[in-house]
Amino acid sequence: AQSVAQPEDQVNVAEGNPLTVKCTYSVSGNPYLFWYVQYPNRGLQFLLKYITGDNLVKGSYGFEAEFNKSQTSFHLKKPSALVSDSALYFCAVRDTNAGKSTFGDGTTLTVKP
Amino acid sequence: KAGVTQTPRYLIKTRGQQVTLSCSPISGHRSVSWYQQTPGQGLQFLFEYFSETQRNKGNFPGRFSGRQFSNSRSEMNVSTLELGDSALYLCASNPGIMNTEAFFGQGTRLTVV
């Protein structure tokens, strides 16, 4: 069975500071990894994904994530946070041998001015 | 290209009633997945349809069912509604290829009273 853990329910950072939202995963095969963001009363929006190749992937709005196979992690990062980055972030994994995606419980990011 | 459309956006039902939610995927997308989002349980996978066939199913009781039509539009039905079914129901579409991200609708907010 595949699973995703987002160990922090809440992350608070000051505007202009770097941010990290953590994600670890477990799959039986090779993983496809995704990050999504959700604003209030909206559906999820895709940010970035890791499929294969370079471990550092870049996505929308200046976000990036690093795939670490040995630590089974896929942490989301941004060098300089904006107040508008405040939202709920979800990490998701899909086993290349399975169809469905499994989502983490989400991390609420709050960026304060 | 039009996005994923879910109807209705908001719904209030009484315990014991049944409800049908609709999802129109992005044109050309053959896979539709449904998720239940609640504050306490996060994002829970309900089922996935691909070319009118249920390809994956989550751990929900039989009161939750779905189907997909030949034009890829999907419906989900919940019978004998319970208070605990109150949630945001999200639909996601993708082309049906494993390494592609999901495109989410804005969701249907179901309140059971």
Coordinates of C-alpha atoms in Angstrom, one line a residue:
Chain A
A1 CA 0.0 0.0 0.0
Q2 CA 1.2 3.5 -0.7
S3 CA 1.1 6.3 1.8
V4 CA 2.1 9.9 2.3
A5 CA 3.0 11.8 5.4
Q6 CA 3.1 15.5 5.9
P7 CA 4.4 15.8 9.5
E8 CA 3.5 19.4 10.0
D9 CA -0.1 20.5 10.2
Q10 CA 1.0 24.1 10.1
V11 CA 4.1 26.1 8.9
N12 CA 4.5 29.7 9.7
V13 CA 7.1 31.9 8.1
A14 CA 7.8 35.6 7.7
E15 CA 7.5 37.2 4.3
G16 CA 10.8 37.1 2.4
N17 CA 12.2 34.2 4.4
P18 CA 12.7 30.7 2.8
L19 CA 10.0 28.1 3.4
T20 CA 9.9 24.4 3.5
V21 CA 6.9 22.1 3.6
K22 CA 7.8 18.5 4.3
C23 CA 6.6 15.3 2.7
T24 CA 7.7 11.7 3.0
Y25 CA 6.2 8.8 1.1
S26 CA 6.0 5.0 0.9
V27 CA 5.4 3.0 -2.2
S28 CA 6.2 -0.5 -3.3
G29 CA 7.5 0.5 -6.7
N30 CA 8.8 3.7 -8.2
P31 CA 7.0 6.9 -7.2
Y32 CA 5.4 9.7 -9.1
L33 CA 5.3 12.6 -6.7
F34 CA 3.1 15.7 -6.9
W35 CA 2.5 18.9 -5.0
Y36 CA -0.8 20.8 -5.1
V37 CA -2.0 24.0 -3.4
Q38 CA -5.6 24.8 -2.3
Y39 CA -7.0 28.2 -1.6
P40 CA -10.1 28.6 0.5
N41 CA -13.3 27.2 -1.1
R42 CA -11.4 26.1 -4.2
G43 CA -10.2 22.9 -5.7
L44 CA -6.6 21.8 -5.7
Q45 CA -4.1 23.4 -8.2
F46 CA -1.1 21.6 -9.5
L47 CA 2.3 23.0 -8.5
L48 CA 5.0 20.6 -9.6
K49 CA 5.8 16.9 -10.1
Y50 CA 8.7 14.5 -10.0
I51 CA 8.5 11.7 -12.6
T52 CA 12.2 10.8 -13.3
G53 CA 15.5 12.5 -13.9
D54 CA 16.8 15.5 -12.1
N55 CA 16.0 15.3 -8.4
L56 CA 15.3 19.0 -8.2
V57 CA 12.1 20.0 -9.9
K58 CA 10.9 23.5 -10.5
G59 CA 7.2 24.4 -10.6
S60 CA 4.7 27.3 -10.6
Y61 CA 5.0 30.5 -8.6
G62 CA 8.7 30.0 -7.8
F63 CA 8.2 26.7 -5.9
E64 CA 10.6 23.8 -6.2
A65 CA 10.9 20.4 -4.6
E66 CA 13.7 18.0 -4.1
F67 CA 13.3 14.3 -4.5
N68 CA 15.4 12.2 -2.1
K69 CA 15.1 8.5 -2.8
S70 CA 17.1 7.3 0.2
Q71 CA 15.1 9.4 2.6
T72 CA 11.8 8.8 0.6
S73 CA 11.1 12.5 0.8
F74 CA 9.9 15.2 -1.5
H75 CA 10.0 18.5 0.4
L76 CA 8.5 21.6 -1.1
K77 CA 10.6 24.8 -1.0
K78 CA 10.7 28.4 -2.0
P79 CA 13.6 30.8 -1.5
S80 CA 11.5 33.8 -0.5
A81 CA 7.9 33.5 0.7
L82 CA 5.1 35.8 -0.2
V83 CA 2.0 36.6 1.8
S84 CA 0.0 35.3 -1.2
D85 CA 1.6 31.9 -0.7
S86 CA -0.5 31.3 2.3
A87 CA -2.7 28.3 1.6
L88 CA -3.1 24.6 2.2
Y89 CA -0.5 22.4 0.5
F90 CA -0.9 18.8 -0.4
C91 CA 1.7 16.2 -1.3
A92 CA 0.6 13.2 -3.4
V93 CA 2.2 10.0 -4.5
R94 CA 1.2 7.5 -7.2
D95 CA 2.9 4.2 -7.5
T96 CA 3.9 3.6 -11.1
N97 CA 2.3 0.2 -10.8
A98 CA -1.0 1.5 -9.5
G99 CA -3.6 3.9 -10.7
K100 CA -4.8 5.9 -7.8
S101 CA -3.1 8.8 -6.1
T102 CA -2.7 9.0 -2.3
F103 CA -2.7 12.5 -0.7
G104 CA -1.1 13.6 2.5
D105 CA -3.3 15.3 5.1
G106 CA -2.1 18.7 4.0
T107 CA 0.0 21.5 5.6
T108 CA -1.4 25.0 6.2
L109 CA 1.2 27.5 5.2
T110 CA 0.9 31.0 6.7
V111 CA 3.2 33.7 5.6
K112 CA 3.1 36.8 7.8
P113 CA 4.1 40.3 6.5
Chain B
K1 CA -9.6 24.9 -22.8
A2 CA -12.4 24.7 -20.2
G3 CA -11.5 23.3 -16.8
V4 CA -13.2 20.7 -14.8
T5 CA -16.8 21.6 -14.0
Q6 CA -18.6 20.3 -11.0
T7 CA -22.3 20.8 -10.3
P8 CA -23.9 21.9 -8.2
R9 CA -21.5 24.0 -6.1
Y10 CA -23.5 23.8 -3.0
L11 CA -26.1 21.4 -1.8
I12 CA -28.1 20.9 1.4
K13 CA -29.8 17.6 2.0
T14 CA -31.6 15.9 4.9
R15 CA -30.4 12.7 6.5
G16 CA -31.7 9.6 4.7
Q17 CA -32.0 11.3 1.4
Q18 CA -29.8 10.6 -1.6
V19 CA -27.7 12.9 -3.7
T20 CA -26.1 12.9 -7.2
L21 CA -23.1 15.0 -8.0
S22 CA -21.8 15.7 -11.5
C23 CA -18.4 16.2 -13.0
S24 CA -17.5 17.2 -16.5
P25 CA -13.7 16.6 -17.1
I26 CA -11.4 18.6 -19.4
S27 CA -12.1 17.7 -23.0
G28 CA -10.0 14.7 -24.0
H29 CA -9.4 13.5 -20.5
R30 CA -10.6 9.9 -20.0
S31 CA -9.9 9.5 -16.3
V32 CA -12.1 11.0 -13.5
S33 CA -11.4 10.5 -9.8
W34 CA -13.5 11.6 -6.9
Y35 CA -12.3 12.6 -3.4
Q36 CA -14.0 13.5 -0.2
Q37 CA -12.4 16.4 1.8
T38 CA -13.2 17.0 5.4
P39 CA -11.3 18.9 8.1
G40 CA -10.7 15.9 10.2
Q41 CA -10.0 13.3 7.5
G42 CA -8.2 15.3 4.9
L43 CA -8.5 14.2 1.3
Q44 CA -9.9 10.7 0.9
F45 CA -10.0 8.8 -2.4
L46 CA -13.4 7.5 -3.4
F47 CA -13.0 6.0 -6.8
E48 CA -11.5 6.5 -10.2
Y49 CA -13.2 5.8 -13.6
F50 CA -11.4 5.4 -16.9
S51 CA -13.2 4.9 -20.1
E52 CA -16.5 4.1 -18.3
T53 CA -14.9 1.5 -16.1
Q54 CA -14.1 1.8 -12.4
R55 CA -10.4 1.4 -12.2
N56 CA -9.8 2.0 -8.5
K57 CA -11.9 2.2 -5.4
G58 CA -11.3 3.6 -2.0
N59 CA -12.5 2.4 1.4
F60 CA -16.0 3.9 1.4
P61 CA -19.2 2.0 2.1
G62 CA -21.5 0.8 -0.7
R63 CA -23.7 3.9 -0.2
F64 CA -21.1 5.7 -2.3
S65 CA -21.3 4.8 -6.0
G66 CA -20.3 6.4 -9.3
R67 CA -20.4 6.0 -13.0
Q68 CA -18.8 7.4 -16.1
F69 CA -20.5 8.0 -19.4
S70 CA -19.2 7.6 -22.9
N71 CA -18.4 11.4 -23.1
S72 CA -16.2 10.9 -19.9
R73 CA -18.6 12.9 -17.7
S74 CA -19.0 11.3 -14.3
E75 CA -21.5 11.2 -11.6
M76 CA -21.3 10.1 -8.0
N77 CA -24.2 9.1 -5.9
V78 CA -24.6 8.9 -2.2
S79 CA -27.6 7.1 -0.8
T80 CA -29.1 7.2 2.7
L81 CA -27.2 10.3 3.6
E82 CA -25.6 10.6 7.1
L83 CA -24.5 13.7 8.9
G84 CA -20.9 12.5 8.5
D85 CA -21.2 12.7 4.7
S86 CA -21.0 16.5 5.0
A87 CA -17.9 17.4 3.1
L88 CA -16.4 19.0 0.0
Y89 CA -16.5 16.5 -2.8
L90 CA -13.8 17.1 -5.4
C91 CA -13.5 15.7 -8.9
A92 CA -10.2 15.5 -10.7
S93 CA -9.5 14.6 -14.3
N94 CA -6.4 13.6 -16.2
P95 CA -5.7 12.1 -19.6
G96 CA -5.3 8.7 -18.0
I97 CA -1.6 8.5 -18.2
M98 CA 0.2 7.6 -14.9
N99 CA 2.7 10.4 -14.8
T100 CA 0.3 13.2 -15.5
E101 CA -1.0 15.6 -12.8
A102 CA -4.7 15.8 -11.9
F103 CA -6.9 18.8 -12.7
F104 CA -9.4 19.5 -10.0
G105 CA -12.8 21.1 -10.1
Q106 CA -13.9 23.6 -7.5
G107 CA -15.9 21.0 -5.7
T108 CA -19.4 20.5 -4.4
R109 CA -20.0 21.4 -0.8
L110 CA -22.5 19.0 0.6
T111 CA -24.2 19.7 3.9
V112 CA -26.3 17.0 5.5
V113 CA -28.8 18.3 8.1

